Coordinates of N, CA and C and ligand atoms in Angstrom, one line a residue:
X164 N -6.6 131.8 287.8 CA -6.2 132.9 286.9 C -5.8 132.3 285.6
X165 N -6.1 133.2 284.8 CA -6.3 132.6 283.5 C -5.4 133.5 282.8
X166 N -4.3 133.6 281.4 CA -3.8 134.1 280.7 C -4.4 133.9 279.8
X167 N -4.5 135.4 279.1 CA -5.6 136.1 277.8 C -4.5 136.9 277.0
X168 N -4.2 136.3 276.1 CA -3.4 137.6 275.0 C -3.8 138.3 273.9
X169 N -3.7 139.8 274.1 CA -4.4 140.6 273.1 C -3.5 141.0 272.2
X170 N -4.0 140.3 271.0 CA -2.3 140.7 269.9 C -3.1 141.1 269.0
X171 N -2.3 141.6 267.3 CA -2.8 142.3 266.3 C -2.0 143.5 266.2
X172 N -2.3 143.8 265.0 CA -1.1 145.0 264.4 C -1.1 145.8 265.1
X173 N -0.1 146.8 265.2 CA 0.3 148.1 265.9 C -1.0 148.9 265.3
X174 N -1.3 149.7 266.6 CA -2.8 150.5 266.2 C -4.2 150.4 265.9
X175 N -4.6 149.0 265.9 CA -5.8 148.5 266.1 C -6.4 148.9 267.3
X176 N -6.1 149.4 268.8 CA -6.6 149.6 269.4 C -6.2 148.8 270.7
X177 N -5.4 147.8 271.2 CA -5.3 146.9 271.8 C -5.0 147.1 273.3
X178 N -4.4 148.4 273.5 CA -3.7 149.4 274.6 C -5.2 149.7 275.2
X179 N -6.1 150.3 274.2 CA -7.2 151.1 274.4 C -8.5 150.3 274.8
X180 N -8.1 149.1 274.1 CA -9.1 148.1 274.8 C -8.9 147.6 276.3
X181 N -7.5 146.9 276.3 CA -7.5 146.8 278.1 C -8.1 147.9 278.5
X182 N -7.3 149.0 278.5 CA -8.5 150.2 279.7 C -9.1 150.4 279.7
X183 N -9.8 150.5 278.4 CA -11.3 150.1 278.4 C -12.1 149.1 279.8
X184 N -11.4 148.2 279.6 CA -12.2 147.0 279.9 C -12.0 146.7 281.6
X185 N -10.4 147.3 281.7 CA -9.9 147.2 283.4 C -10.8 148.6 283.8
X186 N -10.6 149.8 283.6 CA -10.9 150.8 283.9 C -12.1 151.8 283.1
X187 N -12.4 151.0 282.4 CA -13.5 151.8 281.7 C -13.6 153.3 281.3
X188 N -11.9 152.9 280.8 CA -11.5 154.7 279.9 C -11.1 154.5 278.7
X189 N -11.7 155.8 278.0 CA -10.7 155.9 276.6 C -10.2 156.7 276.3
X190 N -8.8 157.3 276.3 CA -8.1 158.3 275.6 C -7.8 158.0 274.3
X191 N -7.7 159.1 273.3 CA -7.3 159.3 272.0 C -5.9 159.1 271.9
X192 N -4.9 158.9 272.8 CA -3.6 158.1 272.5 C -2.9 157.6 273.6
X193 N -2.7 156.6 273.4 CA -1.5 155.8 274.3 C -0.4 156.0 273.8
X194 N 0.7 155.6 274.9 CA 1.9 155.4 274.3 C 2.2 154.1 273.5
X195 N 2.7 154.6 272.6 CA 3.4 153.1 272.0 C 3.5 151.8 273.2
X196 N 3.1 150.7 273.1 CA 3.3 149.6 273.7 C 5.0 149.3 273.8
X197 N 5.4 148.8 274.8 CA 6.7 148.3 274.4 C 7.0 146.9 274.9
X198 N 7.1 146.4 274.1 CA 7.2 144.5 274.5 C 6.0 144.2 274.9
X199 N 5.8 143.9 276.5 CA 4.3 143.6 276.6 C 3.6 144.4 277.8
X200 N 2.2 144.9 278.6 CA 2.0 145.6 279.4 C 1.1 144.3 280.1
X201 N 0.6 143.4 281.1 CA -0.2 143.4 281.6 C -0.9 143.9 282.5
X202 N -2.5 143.5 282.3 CA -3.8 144.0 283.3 C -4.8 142.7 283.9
X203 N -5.6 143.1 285.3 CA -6.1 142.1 285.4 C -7.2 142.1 285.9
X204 N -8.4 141.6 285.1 CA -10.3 141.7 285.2 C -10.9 140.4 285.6
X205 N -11.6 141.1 286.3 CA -12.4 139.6 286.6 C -13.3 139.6 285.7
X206 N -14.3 138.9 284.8 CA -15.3 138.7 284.4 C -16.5 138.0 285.2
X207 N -17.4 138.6 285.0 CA -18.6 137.7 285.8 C -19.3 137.1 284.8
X208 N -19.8 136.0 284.9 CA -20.5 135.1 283.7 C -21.8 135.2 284.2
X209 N -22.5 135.0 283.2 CA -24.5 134.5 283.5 C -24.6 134.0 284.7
X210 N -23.9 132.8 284.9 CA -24.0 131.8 286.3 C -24.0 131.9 287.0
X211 N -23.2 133.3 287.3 CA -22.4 134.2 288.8 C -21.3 133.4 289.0
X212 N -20.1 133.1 288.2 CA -19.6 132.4 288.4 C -18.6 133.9 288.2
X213 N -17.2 134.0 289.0 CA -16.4 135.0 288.6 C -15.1 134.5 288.0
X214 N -14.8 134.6 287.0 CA -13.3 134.0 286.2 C -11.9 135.2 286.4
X215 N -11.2 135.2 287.1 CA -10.0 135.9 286.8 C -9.2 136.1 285.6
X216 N -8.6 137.0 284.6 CA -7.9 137.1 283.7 C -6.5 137.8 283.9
X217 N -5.5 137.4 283.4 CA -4.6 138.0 283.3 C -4.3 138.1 281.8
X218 N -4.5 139.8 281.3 CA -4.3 140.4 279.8 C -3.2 140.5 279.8
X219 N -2.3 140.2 278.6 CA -1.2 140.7 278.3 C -1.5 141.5 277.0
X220 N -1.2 142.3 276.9 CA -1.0 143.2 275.8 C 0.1 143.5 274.5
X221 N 0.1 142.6 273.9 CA 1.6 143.0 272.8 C 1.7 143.6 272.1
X222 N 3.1 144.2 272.1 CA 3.2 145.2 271.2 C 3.1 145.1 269.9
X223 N 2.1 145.5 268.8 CA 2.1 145.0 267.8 C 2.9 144.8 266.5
X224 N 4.5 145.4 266.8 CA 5.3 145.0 265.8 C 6.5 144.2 266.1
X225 N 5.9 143.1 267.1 CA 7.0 141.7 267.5 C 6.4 140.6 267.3
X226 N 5.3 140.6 265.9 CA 5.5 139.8 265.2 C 6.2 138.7 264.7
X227 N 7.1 139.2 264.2 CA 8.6 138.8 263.6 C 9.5 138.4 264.1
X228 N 9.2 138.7 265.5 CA 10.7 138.2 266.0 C 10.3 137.0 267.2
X229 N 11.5 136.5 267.8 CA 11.3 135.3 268.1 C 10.5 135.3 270.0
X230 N 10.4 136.7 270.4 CA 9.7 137.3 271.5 C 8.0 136.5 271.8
X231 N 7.8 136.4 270.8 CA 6.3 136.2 271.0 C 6.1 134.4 271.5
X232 N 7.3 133.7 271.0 CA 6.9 132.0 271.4 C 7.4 132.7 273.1
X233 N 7.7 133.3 273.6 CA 7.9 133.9 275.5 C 6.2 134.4 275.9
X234 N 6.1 135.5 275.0 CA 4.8 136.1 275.5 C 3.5 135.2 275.5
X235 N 3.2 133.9 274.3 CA 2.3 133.6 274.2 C 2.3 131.8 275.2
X236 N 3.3 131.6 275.8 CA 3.8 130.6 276.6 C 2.4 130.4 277.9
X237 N 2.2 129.3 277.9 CA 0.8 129.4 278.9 C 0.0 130.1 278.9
X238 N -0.7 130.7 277.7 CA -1.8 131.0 277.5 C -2.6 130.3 277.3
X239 N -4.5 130.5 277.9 CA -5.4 129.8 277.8 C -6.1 130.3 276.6
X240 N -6.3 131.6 276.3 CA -7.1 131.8 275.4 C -6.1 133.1 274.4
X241 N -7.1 133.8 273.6 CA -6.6 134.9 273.1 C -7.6 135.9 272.3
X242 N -7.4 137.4 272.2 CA -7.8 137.9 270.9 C -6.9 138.1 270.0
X243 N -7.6 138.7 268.8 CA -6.8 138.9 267.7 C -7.7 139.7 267.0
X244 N -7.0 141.3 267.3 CA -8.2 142.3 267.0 C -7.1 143.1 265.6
X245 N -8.4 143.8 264.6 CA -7.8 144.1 263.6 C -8.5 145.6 263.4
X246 N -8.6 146.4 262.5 CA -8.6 147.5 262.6 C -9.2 147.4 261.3
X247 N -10.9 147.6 261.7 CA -11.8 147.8 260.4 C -11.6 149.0 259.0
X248 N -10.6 149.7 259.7 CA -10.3 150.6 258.6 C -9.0 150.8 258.1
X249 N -8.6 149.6 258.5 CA -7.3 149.2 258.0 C -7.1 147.8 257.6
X250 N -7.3 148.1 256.4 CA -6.9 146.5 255.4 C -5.8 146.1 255.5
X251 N -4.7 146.3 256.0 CA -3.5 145.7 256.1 C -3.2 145.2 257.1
X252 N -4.2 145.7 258.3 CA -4.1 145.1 259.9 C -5.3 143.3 259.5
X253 N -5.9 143.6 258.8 CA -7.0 142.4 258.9 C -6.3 141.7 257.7
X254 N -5.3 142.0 256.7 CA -5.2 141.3 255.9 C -3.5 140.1 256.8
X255 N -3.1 141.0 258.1 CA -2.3 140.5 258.7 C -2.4 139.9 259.6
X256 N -3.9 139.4 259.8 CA -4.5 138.7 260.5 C -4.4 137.0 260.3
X257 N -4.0 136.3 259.4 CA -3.4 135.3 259.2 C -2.4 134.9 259.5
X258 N -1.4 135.4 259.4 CA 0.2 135.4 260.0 C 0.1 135.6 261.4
X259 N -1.0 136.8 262.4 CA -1.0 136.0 263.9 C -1.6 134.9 264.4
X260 N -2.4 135.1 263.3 CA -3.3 133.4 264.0 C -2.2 131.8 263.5
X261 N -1.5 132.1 262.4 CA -0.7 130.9 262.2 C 0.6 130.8 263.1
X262 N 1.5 132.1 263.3 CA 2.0 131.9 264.4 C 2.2 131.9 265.7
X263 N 0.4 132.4 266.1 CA -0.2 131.2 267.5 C -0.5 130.1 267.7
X264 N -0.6 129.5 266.5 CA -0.9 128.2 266.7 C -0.1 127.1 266.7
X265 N 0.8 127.8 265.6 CA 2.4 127.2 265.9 C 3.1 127.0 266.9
X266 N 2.5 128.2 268.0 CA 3.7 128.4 269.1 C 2.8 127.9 270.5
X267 N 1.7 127.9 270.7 CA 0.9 127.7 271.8 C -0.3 126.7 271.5
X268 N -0.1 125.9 272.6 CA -1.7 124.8 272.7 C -1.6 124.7 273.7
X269 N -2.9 123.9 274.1 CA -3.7 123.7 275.4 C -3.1 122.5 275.8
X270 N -3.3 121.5 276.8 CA -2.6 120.7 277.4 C -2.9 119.5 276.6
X271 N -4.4 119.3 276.0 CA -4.5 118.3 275.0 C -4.2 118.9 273.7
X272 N -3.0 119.2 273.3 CA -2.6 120.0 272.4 C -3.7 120.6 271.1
X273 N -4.6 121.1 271.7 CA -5.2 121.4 270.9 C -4.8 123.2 271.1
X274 N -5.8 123.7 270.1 CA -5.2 125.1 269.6 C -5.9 125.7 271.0
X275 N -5.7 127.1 271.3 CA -6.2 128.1 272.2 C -7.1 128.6 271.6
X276 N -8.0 128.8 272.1 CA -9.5 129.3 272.1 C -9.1 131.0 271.7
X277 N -9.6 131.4 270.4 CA -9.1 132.6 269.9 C -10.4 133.2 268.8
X278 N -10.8 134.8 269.7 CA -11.7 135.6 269.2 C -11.1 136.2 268.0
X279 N -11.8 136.1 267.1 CA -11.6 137.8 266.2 C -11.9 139.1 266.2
X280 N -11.4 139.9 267.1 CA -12.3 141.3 267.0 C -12.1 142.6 265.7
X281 N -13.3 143.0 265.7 CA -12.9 143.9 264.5 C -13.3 145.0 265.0
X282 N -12.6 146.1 265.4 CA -12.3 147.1 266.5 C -12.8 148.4 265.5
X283 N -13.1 149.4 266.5 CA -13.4 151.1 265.1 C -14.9 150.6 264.3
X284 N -15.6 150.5 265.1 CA -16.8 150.0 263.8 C -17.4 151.4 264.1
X285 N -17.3 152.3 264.9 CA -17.8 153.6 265.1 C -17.0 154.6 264.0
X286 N -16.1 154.1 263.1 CA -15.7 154.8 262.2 C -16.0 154.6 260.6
X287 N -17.5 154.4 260.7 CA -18.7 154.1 259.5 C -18.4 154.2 258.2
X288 N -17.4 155.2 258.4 CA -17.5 155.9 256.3 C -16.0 155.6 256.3
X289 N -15.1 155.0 256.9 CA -13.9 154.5 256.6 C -13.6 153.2 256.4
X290 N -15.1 152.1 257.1 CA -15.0 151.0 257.2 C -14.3 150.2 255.5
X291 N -13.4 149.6 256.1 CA -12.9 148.9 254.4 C -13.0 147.6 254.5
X292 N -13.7 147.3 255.6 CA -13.5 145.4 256.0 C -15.3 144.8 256.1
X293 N -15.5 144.0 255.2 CA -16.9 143.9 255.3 C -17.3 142.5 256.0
X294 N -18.7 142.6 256.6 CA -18.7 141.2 257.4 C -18.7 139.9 256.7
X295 N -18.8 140.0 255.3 CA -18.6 138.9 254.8 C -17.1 138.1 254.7
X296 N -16.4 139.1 254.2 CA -15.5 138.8 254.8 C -14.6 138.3 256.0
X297 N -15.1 138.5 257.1 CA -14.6 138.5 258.2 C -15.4 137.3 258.7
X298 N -16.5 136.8 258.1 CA -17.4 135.6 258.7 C -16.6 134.5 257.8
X299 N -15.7 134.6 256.8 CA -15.1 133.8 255.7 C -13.9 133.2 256.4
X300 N -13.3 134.3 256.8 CA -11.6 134.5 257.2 C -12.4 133.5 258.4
X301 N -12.7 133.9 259.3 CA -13.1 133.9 260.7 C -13.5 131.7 260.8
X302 N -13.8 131.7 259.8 CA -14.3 130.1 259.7 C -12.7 129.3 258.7
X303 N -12.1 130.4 258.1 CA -11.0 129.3 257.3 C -9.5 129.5 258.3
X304 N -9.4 129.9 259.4 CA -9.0 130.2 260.4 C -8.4 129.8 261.6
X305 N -10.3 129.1 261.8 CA -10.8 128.5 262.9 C -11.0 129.2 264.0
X306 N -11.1 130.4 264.1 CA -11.7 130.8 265.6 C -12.7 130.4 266.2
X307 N -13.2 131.0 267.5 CA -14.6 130.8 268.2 C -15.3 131.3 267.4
X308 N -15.3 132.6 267.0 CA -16.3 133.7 266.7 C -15.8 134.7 265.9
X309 N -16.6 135.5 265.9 CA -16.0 137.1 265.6 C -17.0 138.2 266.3
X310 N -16.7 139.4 266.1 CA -17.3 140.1 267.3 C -16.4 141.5 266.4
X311 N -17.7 142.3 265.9 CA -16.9 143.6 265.8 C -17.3 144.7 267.2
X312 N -16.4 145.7 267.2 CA -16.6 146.5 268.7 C -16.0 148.2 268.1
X313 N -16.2 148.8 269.4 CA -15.9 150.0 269.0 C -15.4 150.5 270.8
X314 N -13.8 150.4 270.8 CA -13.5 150.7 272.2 C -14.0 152.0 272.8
X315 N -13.5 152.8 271.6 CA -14.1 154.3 271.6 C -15.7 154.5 272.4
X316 N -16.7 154.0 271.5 CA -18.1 154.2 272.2 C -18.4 152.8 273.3
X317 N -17.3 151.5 273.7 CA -17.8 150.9 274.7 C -19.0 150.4 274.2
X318 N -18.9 149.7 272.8 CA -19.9 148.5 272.1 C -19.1 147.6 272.0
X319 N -19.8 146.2 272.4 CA -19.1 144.9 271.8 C -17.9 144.1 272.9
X320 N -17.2 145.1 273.5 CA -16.2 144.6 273.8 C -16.8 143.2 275.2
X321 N -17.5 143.7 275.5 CA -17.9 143.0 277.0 C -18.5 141.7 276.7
X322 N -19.7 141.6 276.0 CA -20.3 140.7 274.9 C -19.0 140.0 274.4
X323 N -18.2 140.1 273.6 CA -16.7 139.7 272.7 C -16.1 139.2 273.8
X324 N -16.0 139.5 275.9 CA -15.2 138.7 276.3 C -15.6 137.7 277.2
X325 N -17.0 137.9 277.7 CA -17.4 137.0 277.9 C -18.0 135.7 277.2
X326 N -18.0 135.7 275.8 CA -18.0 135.0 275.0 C -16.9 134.0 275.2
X327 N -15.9 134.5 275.0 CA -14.1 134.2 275.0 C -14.2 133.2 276.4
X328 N -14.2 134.4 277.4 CA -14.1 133.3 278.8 C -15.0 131.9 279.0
X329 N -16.0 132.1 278.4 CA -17.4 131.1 278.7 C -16.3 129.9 278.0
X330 N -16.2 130.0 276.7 CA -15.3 129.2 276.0 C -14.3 128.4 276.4
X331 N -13.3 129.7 276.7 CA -12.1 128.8 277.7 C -12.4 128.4 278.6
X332 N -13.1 128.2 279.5 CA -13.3 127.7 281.1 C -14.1 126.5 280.8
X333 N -14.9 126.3 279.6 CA -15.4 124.8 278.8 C -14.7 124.2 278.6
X334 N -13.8 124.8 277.8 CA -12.7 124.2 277.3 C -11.6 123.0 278.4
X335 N -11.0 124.5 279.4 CA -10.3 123.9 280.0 C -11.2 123.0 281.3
X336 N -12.3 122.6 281.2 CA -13.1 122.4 282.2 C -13.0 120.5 281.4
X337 N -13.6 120.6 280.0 CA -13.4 119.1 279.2 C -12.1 118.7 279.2
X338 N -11.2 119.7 279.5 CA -9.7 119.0 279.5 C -9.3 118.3 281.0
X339 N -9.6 119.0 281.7 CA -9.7 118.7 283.4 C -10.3 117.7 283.7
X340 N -11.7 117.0 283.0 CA -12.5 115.9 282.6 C -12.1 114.8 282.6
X341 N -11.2 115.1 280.9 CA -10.6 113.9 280.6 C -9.3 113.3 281.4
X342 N -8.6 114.5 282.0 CA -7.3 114.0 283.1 C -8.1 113.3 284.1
X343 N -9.1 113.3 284.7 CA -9.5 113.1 286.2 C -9.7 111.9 285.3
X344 N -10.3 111.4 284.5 CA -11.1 109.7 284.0 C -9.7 109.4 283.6
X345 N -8.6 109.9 283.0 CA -7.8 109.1 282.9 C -6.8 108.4 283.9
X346 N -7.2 109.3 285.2 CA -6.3 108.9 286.2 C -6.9 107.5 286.7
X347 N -8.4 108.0 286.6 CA -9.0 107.3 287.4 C -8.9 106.0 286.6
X348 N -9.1 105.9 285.6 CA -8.9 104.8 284.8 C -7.6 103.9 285.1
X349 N -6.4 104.9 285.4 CA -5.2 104.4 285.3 C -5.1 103.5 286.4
X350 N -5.7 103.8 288.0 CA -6.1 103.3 289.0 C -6.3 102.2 289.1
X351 N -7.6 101.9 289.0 CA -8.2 100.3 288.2 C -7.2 99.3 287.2
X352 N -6.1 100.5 287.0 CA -6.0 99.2 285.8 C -4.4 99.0 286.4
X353 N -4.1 100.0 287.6 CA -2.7 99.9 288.2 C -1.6 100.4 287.4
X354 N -1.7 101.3 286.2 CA -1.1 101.6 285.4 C -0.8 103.2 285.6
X355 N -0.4 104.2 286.5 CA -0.5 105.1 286.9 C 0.2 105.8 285.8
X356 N -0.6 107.1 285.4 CA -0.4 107.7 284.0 C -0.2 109.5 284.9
X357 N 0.9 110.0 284.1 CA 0.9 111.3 284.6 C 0.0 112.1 284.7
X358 N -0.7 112.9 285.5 CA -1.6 114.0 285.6 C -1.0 115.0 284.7
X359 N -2.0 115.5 283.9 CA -1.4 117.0 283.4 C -2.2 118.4 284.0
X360 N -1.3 119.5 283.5 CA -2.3 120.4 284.1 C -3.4 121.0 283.2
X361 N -4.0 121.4 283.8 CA -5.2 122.0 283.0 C -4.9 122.9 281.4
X362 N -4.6 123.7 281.6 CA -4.3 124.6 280.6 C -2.9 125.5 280.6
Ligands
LIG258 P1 -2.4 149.5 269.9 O1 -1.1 149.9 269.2 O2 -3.0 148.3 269.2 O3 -2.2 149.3 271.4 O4 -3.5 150.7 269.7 P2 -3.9 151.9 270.7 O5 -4.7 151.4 271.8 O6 -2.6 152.6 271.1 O7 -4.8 152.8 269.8 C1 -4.4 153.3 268.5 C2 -5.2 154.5 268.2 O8 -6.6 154.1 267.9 C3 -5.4 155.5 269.3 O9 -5.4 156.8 268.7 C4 -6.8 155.2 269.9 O10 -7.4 156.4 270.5 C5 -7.5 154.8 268.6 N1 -8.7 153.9 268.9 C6 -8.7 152.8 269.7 N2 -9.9 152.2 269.7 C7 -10.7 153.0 268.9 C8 -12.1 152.9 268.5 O11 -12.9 152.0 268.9 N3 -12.5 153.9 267.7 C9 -11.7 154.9 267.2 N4 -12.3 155.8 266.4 N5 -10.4 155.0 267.5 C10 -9.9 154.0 268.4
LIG259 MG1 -0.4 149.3 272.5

């Protein structure tokens, strides 16, 4: 089981994507999120391999406060979805990715494997976020990828997580790698070195 956190400004869509994706619904409003909701999907990969996820969902205006180094605590991966027709959600898209990276790493402390979604692309004549931009942001950043979607019409998002998962399970699969050689190393040399965990 894997931890997946779906963060990004209040109203991007983030509520609507889990059910989307656990239950394959979309209503025109949720309730306000409060603190955090999780859900849990399996993904199936090309391989037939099946990955478990556990989504958490945060509420998008605990940003700020010191809640989020709790919520984002052992996490393997993440999104960070922004709201194409809202310039203030993608222009706030810096400040989550800085204070994820601040607060969470992987066991070789390296950063968490994190998508950029650009959510509402079904909302055509409002769009204010262009892909050049977001291929700019997306690279000075450092994400995996980017991936616009539309929870509403059920484009993008599936493609955008199995992307995500393929990633993380590499990820923590080269990290897994290097503990097993280092043990094994440690062995031979009688030097026994702590195991870590995976992710
Ligand atoms: P959250 O605060 O990030 O959890 O956002 P919600 O999931 O509550 O969604 C906020 C609003 O955006 C709701 O009215 C949703 O119906 C709407 N919404 C979510 N996804 C889409 C989408 O892909 N297209 C459109 N047009 N509206 C969406
Ligand atoms: Mg919500």
């Amino acid at each position: 089981m894997y931890k997946v956190l779906v963060i990004g400004d209040i109203r991007v869509g983030k509520t609507s994507f889990v059910h989307r994706l656990v239950n394959n619904l979309f209503k025109d409003n949720y309730k306000c999120t409060l603190g955090v909701d999780f859900a849990l999907k399996t993904i199936e990969m090309d391989d037939g391999q099946s990955v478990k996820l556990q989504l958490w969902d945060i509420a998008g205006s605990e940003r700020a406060t010191s809640m989020t180094r709790v919520y984002y605590k052992g996490a393997s991966a993440c999104i960070l979805m922004f709201d194409l027709a809202d310039r203030d959600s993608f222009n706030n898209c810096s400040k989550w990715k800085k204070d994820l990276d601040d607060k969470v790493f992987l066991s070789d402390d390296g950063p968490i494997p994190c998508l950029l979604l650009g959510n509402k692309v079904d909302l055509k004549e409002e769009r204010v976020v262009s892909d050049q931009e977001i291929k700019a942001f997306q690279k000075e950043y450092n994400f995996i990828g980017s991936v616009l979607c539309s929870v509403k019409e059920n484009t993008g998002l599936h493609e955008g997580m199995k992307f995500l998962t393929s990633t993380m399970v590499e990820r923590c699969n080269q990290i897994q790698t290097a503990n097993d050689h280092d043990i094994g190393f440690s062995i031979d040399s009688d030097e026994p070195k702590p195991s870590r965990l995976c992710c």
